[in-house]
Tab-separated table of C-alpha atoms and ligand atoms in Angstrom:
chain	number	residue	atom	x	y	z
A	28	UNK	CA	-5.982	6.933	15.022
A	29	UNK	CA	-6.627	3.390	13.756
A	30	UNK	CA	-10.411	3.685	14.053
A	31	UNK	CA	-10.214	6.667	11.713
A	32	UNK	CA	-7.935	5.063	9.126
A	33	UNK	CA	-9.597	4.163	5.859
A	34	UNK	CA	-8.378	3.675	2.330
A	35	UNK	CA	-8.578	7.061	0.637
A	36	UNK	CA	-8.889	7.039	-3.146
A	37	UNK	CA	-9.663	10.698	-3.800
A	38	UNK	CA	-7.065	13.379	-3.182
A	39	UNK	CA	-6.903	17.160	-3.525
A	40	UNK	CA	-4.446	18.746	-5.996
A	41	UNK	CA	-2.199	19.843	-3.131
A	42	UNK	CA	1.240	18.251	-3.228
A	43	UNK	CA	2.697	16.626	-0.131
A	44	UNK	CA	5.266	18.536	1.876
A	45	UNK	CA	8.744	17.048	1.325
A	46	UNK	CA	9.205	16.629	5.101
A	47	UNK	CA	6.089	14.451	5.138
A	48	UNK	CA	7.287	12.429	2.146
A	49	UNK	CA	10.523	11.834	3.981
A	50	UNK	CA	8.704	10.692	7.136
A	51	UNK	CA	6.590	8.257	5.088
A	52	UNK	CA	9.658	6.739	3.414
A	53	UNK	CA	11.467	6.662	6.744
A	54	UNK	CA	8.590	4.590	8.157
A	55	UNK	CA	9.130	2.000	5.414
A	56	UNK	CA	12.849	1.855	6.109
A	57	UNK	CA	12.103	1.359	9.820
A	58	UNK	CA	9.811	-1.616	9.187
A	59	UNK	CA	10.779	-4.985	10.625
A	60	UNK	CA	11.774	-7.746	8.194
A	61	UNK	CA	12.557	-11.422	8.536
A	62	UNK	CA	16.148	-11.969	9.691
A	63	UNK	CA	16.501	-8.212	9.197
A	64	UNK	CA	17.094	-8.976	5.506
A	65	UNK	CA	15.438	-5.706	4.442
A	66	UNK	CA	14.869	-6.958	0.875
A	67	UNK	CA	12.696	-3.987	-0.071
A	68	UNK	CA	13.235	-1.280	-2.663
A	69	UNK	CA	10.936	1.709	-3.123
A	70	UNK	CA	10.256	3.879	-6.154
A	71	UNK	CA	8.651	7.230	-5.286
A	72	UNK	CA	6.813	8.870	-8.185
A	73	UNK	CA	5.248	12.336	-8.193
A	74	UNK	CA	5.205	13.065	-11.921
A	75	UNK	CA	1.568	13.429	-13.065
A	76	UNK	CA	2.166	11.935	-16.519
A	77	UNK	CA	3.967	8.942	-15.046
A	78	UNK	CA	1.288	8.418	-12.362
A	79	UNK	CA	-1.406	8.375	-15.060
A	80	UNK	CA	0.555	5.802	-17.046
A	81	UNK	CA	1.043	3.687	-13.934
A	82	UNK	CA	-2.751	3.620	-13.529
A	83	UNK	CA	-2.868	1.546	-16.711
A	84	UNK	CA	-1.038	-1.353	-15.072
A	85	UNK	CA	-4.307	-3.164	-14.399
A	86	UNK	CA	-7.975	-2.889	-15.313
A	87	UNK	CA	-9.581	-2.717	-11.875
A	88	UNK	CA	-8.509	-0.980	-8.673
A	89	UNK	CA	-5.857	1.399	-10.010
A	90	UNK	CA	-8.097	4.500	-9.838
A	91	UNK	CA	-6.299	6.022	-6.801
A	92	UNK	CA	-3.247	6.566	-9.041
A	93	UNK	CA	-5.253	8.899	-11.258
A	94	UNK	CA	-5.445	11.744	-8.769
A	95	UNK	CA	-2.769	10.993	-6.178
A	96	UNK	CA	0.114	13.484	-6.074
A	97	UNK	CA	2.469	10.750	-4.843
A	98	UNK	CA	2.792	6.996	-5.256
A	99	UNK	CA	5.403	4.708	-3.821
A	100	UNK	CA	6.032	1.442	-5.631
A	101	UNK	CA	6.860	-1.232	-3.079
A	102	UNK	CA	9.333	-3.743	-4.478
A	103	UNK	CA	11.619	-6.414	-3.055
A	104	UNK	CA	14.504	-8.584	-4.130
A	105	UNK	CA	13.052	-12.058	-3.630
A	106	UNK	CA	16.551	-13.591	-3.709
A	107	UNK	CA	17.251	-11.866	-0.394
A	108	UNK	CA	14.249	-13.209	1.481
A	109	UNK	CA	11.963	-16.247	1.132
A	110	UNK	CA	9.286	-14.136	2.825
A	111	UNK	CA	9.714	-10.965	0.774
A	112	UNK	CA	5.939	-10.611	0.378
A	113	UNK	CA	5.541	-10.328	4.131
A	114	UNK	CA	8.563	-8.038	4.456
A	115	UNK	CA	7.283	-5.696	1.747
A	116	UNK	CA	3.715	-5.825	3.106
A	117	UNK	CA	4.838	-4.686	6.525
A	118	UNK	CA	6.786	-1.804	4.969
A	119	UNK	CA	3.754	-0.771	2.884
A	120	UNK	CA	1.529	-0.864	5.968
A	121	UNK	CA	4.011	1.190	7.971
A	122	UNK	CA	3.882	3.880	5.284
A	123	UNK	CA	0.074	3.857	5.368
A	124	UNK	CA	0.048	4.228	9.143
A	125	UNK	CA	2.599	7.043	9.059
A	126	UNK	CA	0.515	8.814	6.407
A	127	UNK	CA	-2.582	8.538	8.587
A	128	UNK	CA	-0.637	9.876	11.576
A	129	UNK	CA	0.242	12.901	9.431
A	130	UNK	CA	-3.407	13.397	8.486
A	131	UNK	CA	-2.845	12.207	4.913
A	132	UNK	CA	-4.845	9.613	3.004
A	133	UNK	CA	-3.407	6.535	1.331
A	134	UNK	CA	-4.460	3.469	-0.600
A	135	UNK	CA	-2.797	0.146	-1.356
A	136	UNK	CA	-2.998	-0.726	-5.065
A	137	UNK	CA	-2.241	-4.406	-5.524
A	138	UNK	CA	0.237	-5.315	-8.266
A	139	UNK	CA	1.475	-8.842	-7.518
A	140	UNK	CA	-0.848	-11.369	-9.166
A	141	UNK	CA	-2.789	-8.700	-11.082
A	142	UNK	CA	-2.993	-8.281	-14.870
A	143	UNK	CA	-3.647	-5.550	-17.419
A	144	UNK	CA	-6.298	-5.592	-20.152
A	145	UNK	CA	-3.876	-7.297	-22.554
A	146	UNK	CA	-3.067	-10.055	-20.052
A	147	UNK	CA	0.322	-8.555	-19.219
A	148	UNK	CA	1.186	-8.900	-15.522
A	149	UNK	CA	0.862	-5.508	-13.777
A	150	UNK	CA	4.284	-6.210	-12.296
A	151	UNK	CA	5.939	-6.463	-15.747
A	152	UNK	CA	4.102	-3.337	-16.916
A	153	UNK	CA	5.545	-1.317	-14.027
A	154	UNK	CA	9.010	-2.872	-14.321
A	155	UNK	CA	9.123	-1.782	-17.954
A	156	UNK	CA	7.620	1.676	-17.315
A	157	UNK	CA	9.833	2.546	-14.354
A	158	UNK	CA	13.013	0.707	-15.332
A	159	UNK	CA	12.747	-1.703	-12.408
A	160	UNK	CA	15.073	-4.693	-12.999
A	161	UNK	CA	13.388	-8.051	-13.758
A	162	UNK	CA	15.029	-9.504	-10.633
A	163	UNK	CA	13.122	-7.067	-8.427
A	164	UNK	CA	9.548	-8.078	-7.627
A	165	UNK	CA	6.755	-5.549	-7.347
A	166	UNK	CA	4.214	-6.111	-4.588
A	167	UNK	CA	2.031	-3.028	-4.712
A	168	UNK	CA	1.869	0.692	-5.201
A	169	UNK	CA	0.746	2.838	-2.296
A	170	UNK	CA	-0.836	6.167	-3.230
A	171	UNK	CA	-0.726	9.181	-0.920
A	172	UNK	CA	-2.328	12.599	-0.825
A	173	UNK	CA	-4.418	15.098	1.057
A	174	UNK	CA	-7.840	13.564	1.644
A	175	UNK	CA	-10.637	14.648	-0.660
A	176	UNK	CA	-13.326	12.290	0.622
A	177	UNK	CA	-15.004	11.784	3.980
A	178	UNK	CA	-14.883	8.310	5.457
A	179	UNK	CA	-16.712	7.574	8.672
A	180	UNK	CA	-14.564	6.208	11.524
A	181	UNK	CA	-15.106	2.530	12.262
A	182	UNK	CA	-17.644	1.798	14.995
A	183	UNK	CA	-15.686	-0.244	17.585
A	184	UNK	CA	-18.918	-2.164	18.264
A	185	UNK	CA	-18.681	-3.586	14.728
A	186	UNK	CA	-15.220	-5.110	15.053
A	187	UNK	CA	-15.241	-8.845	14.251
A	188	UNK	CA	-14.326	-10.150	17.680
A	189	UNK	CA	-15.759	-13.561	16.691
A	190	UNK	CA	-12.573	-14.016	14.662
A	191	UNK	CA	-10.532	-13.973	17.841
A	192	UNK	CA	-9.967	-17.259	19.670
A	193	UNK	CA	-8.626	-17.181	23.185
A	194	UNK	CA	-6.512	-20.010	24.582
A	195	UNK	CA	-7.466	-22.420	21.747
A	196	UNK	CA	-9.601	-22.487	18.595
A	197	UNK	CA	-13.240	-22.065	19.492
A	198	UNK	CA	-15.554	-23.746	16.909
A	199	UNK	CA	-18.453	-21.680	18.307
A	200	UNK	CA	-16.758	-18.668	16.710
A	201	UNK	CA	-17.119	-20.091	13.165
B	287	LIG	C1	-3.447	-6.652	-0.067
B	287	LIG	C2	-4.356	-5.491	-0.387
B	287	LIG	C3	-4.664	-5.214	-1.703
B	287	LIG	C4	-5.485	-4.111	-2.019
B	287	LIG	N1	-5.656	-3.786	-3.330
B	287	LIG	C5	-6.358	-2.657	-3.629
B	287	LIG	C6	-6.414	-2.207	-4.972
B	287	LIG	O1	-5.836	-2.776	-5.901
B	287	LIG	N2	-7.134	-1.072	-5.230
B	287	LIG	C7	-7.765	-0.368	-4.220
B	287	LIG	O2	-8.410	0.656	-4.540
B	287	LIG	N3	-7.716	-0.776	-2.939
B	287	LIG	C8	-7.006	-1.881	-2.614
B	287	LIG	N4	-6.864	-2.262	-1.308
B	287	LIG	C9	-7.552	-1.517	-0.250
B	287	LIG	C10	-8.737	-2.337	0.258
B	287	LIG	O3	-9.752	-2.352	-0.720
B	287	LIG	C11	-9.222	-1.738	1.585
B	287	LIG	O4	-8.191	-1.798	2.536
B	287	LIG	C12	-10.443	-2.495	2.107
B	287	LIG	O5	-11.536	-2.304	1.264
B	287	LIG	C13	-10.813	-2.052	3.525
B	287	LIG	O6	-11.087	-0.669	3.540
B	287	LIG	P1	-10.287	0.319	4.498
B	287	LIG	O7	-8.831	0.308	4.088
B	287	LIG	O8	-10.931	1.658	4.247
B	287	LIG	O9	-10.455	-0.160	5.892
B	287	LIG	C14	-6.037	-3.329	-0.978
B	287	LIG	C15	-5.720	-3.627	0.356
B	287	LIG	C16	-4.873	-4.674	0.649
B	287	LIG	C17	-4.487	-4.922	2.091
């Protein structure tokens, strides 16, 4: 399954079965987190008008929001975990893997550290738009949908094994 997984940015108009949506959210709630602090919060959005407005949160890289039937905003309460970015990242990845296992496409749309055309942080834009409290950080939005683009599976021969060091750091790998 992992060789076939790719970021999918084009989706058909078909909505996602509610059982599948539930499984995707369940995957996030099953994700491991530091000290089991589970600092995450998720906002699931399937309203077309809202999804289009969310796509305006930043200038580059928000295209997947324009045709996805579902997006899940991945947030976390940073006061609950000093490593909330990692905690929320694992949850986002779990959702992507569950989506792939269900035959659906997904794409991570980065929010943290990104800015809109007017210089407004993408995070603040989404907090305002979706009523997310200021105390809740936004990491990313993950889009989901039925795939409407073909992506070739990864050739295992092309994996970057030179990035793997066994036993100790091997300078020959650099
Ligand atoms: C932290 C992170 C941020 C990303 N941000 C975006 C983004 O803002 N927009 C987007 O279209 N893709 C985004 N992606 C998807 C990457 O572009 C994609 O994973 C990468 O090009 C590798 O392609 P693959 O997922 O098909 O293997 C992001 C992925 C990660 C892990």
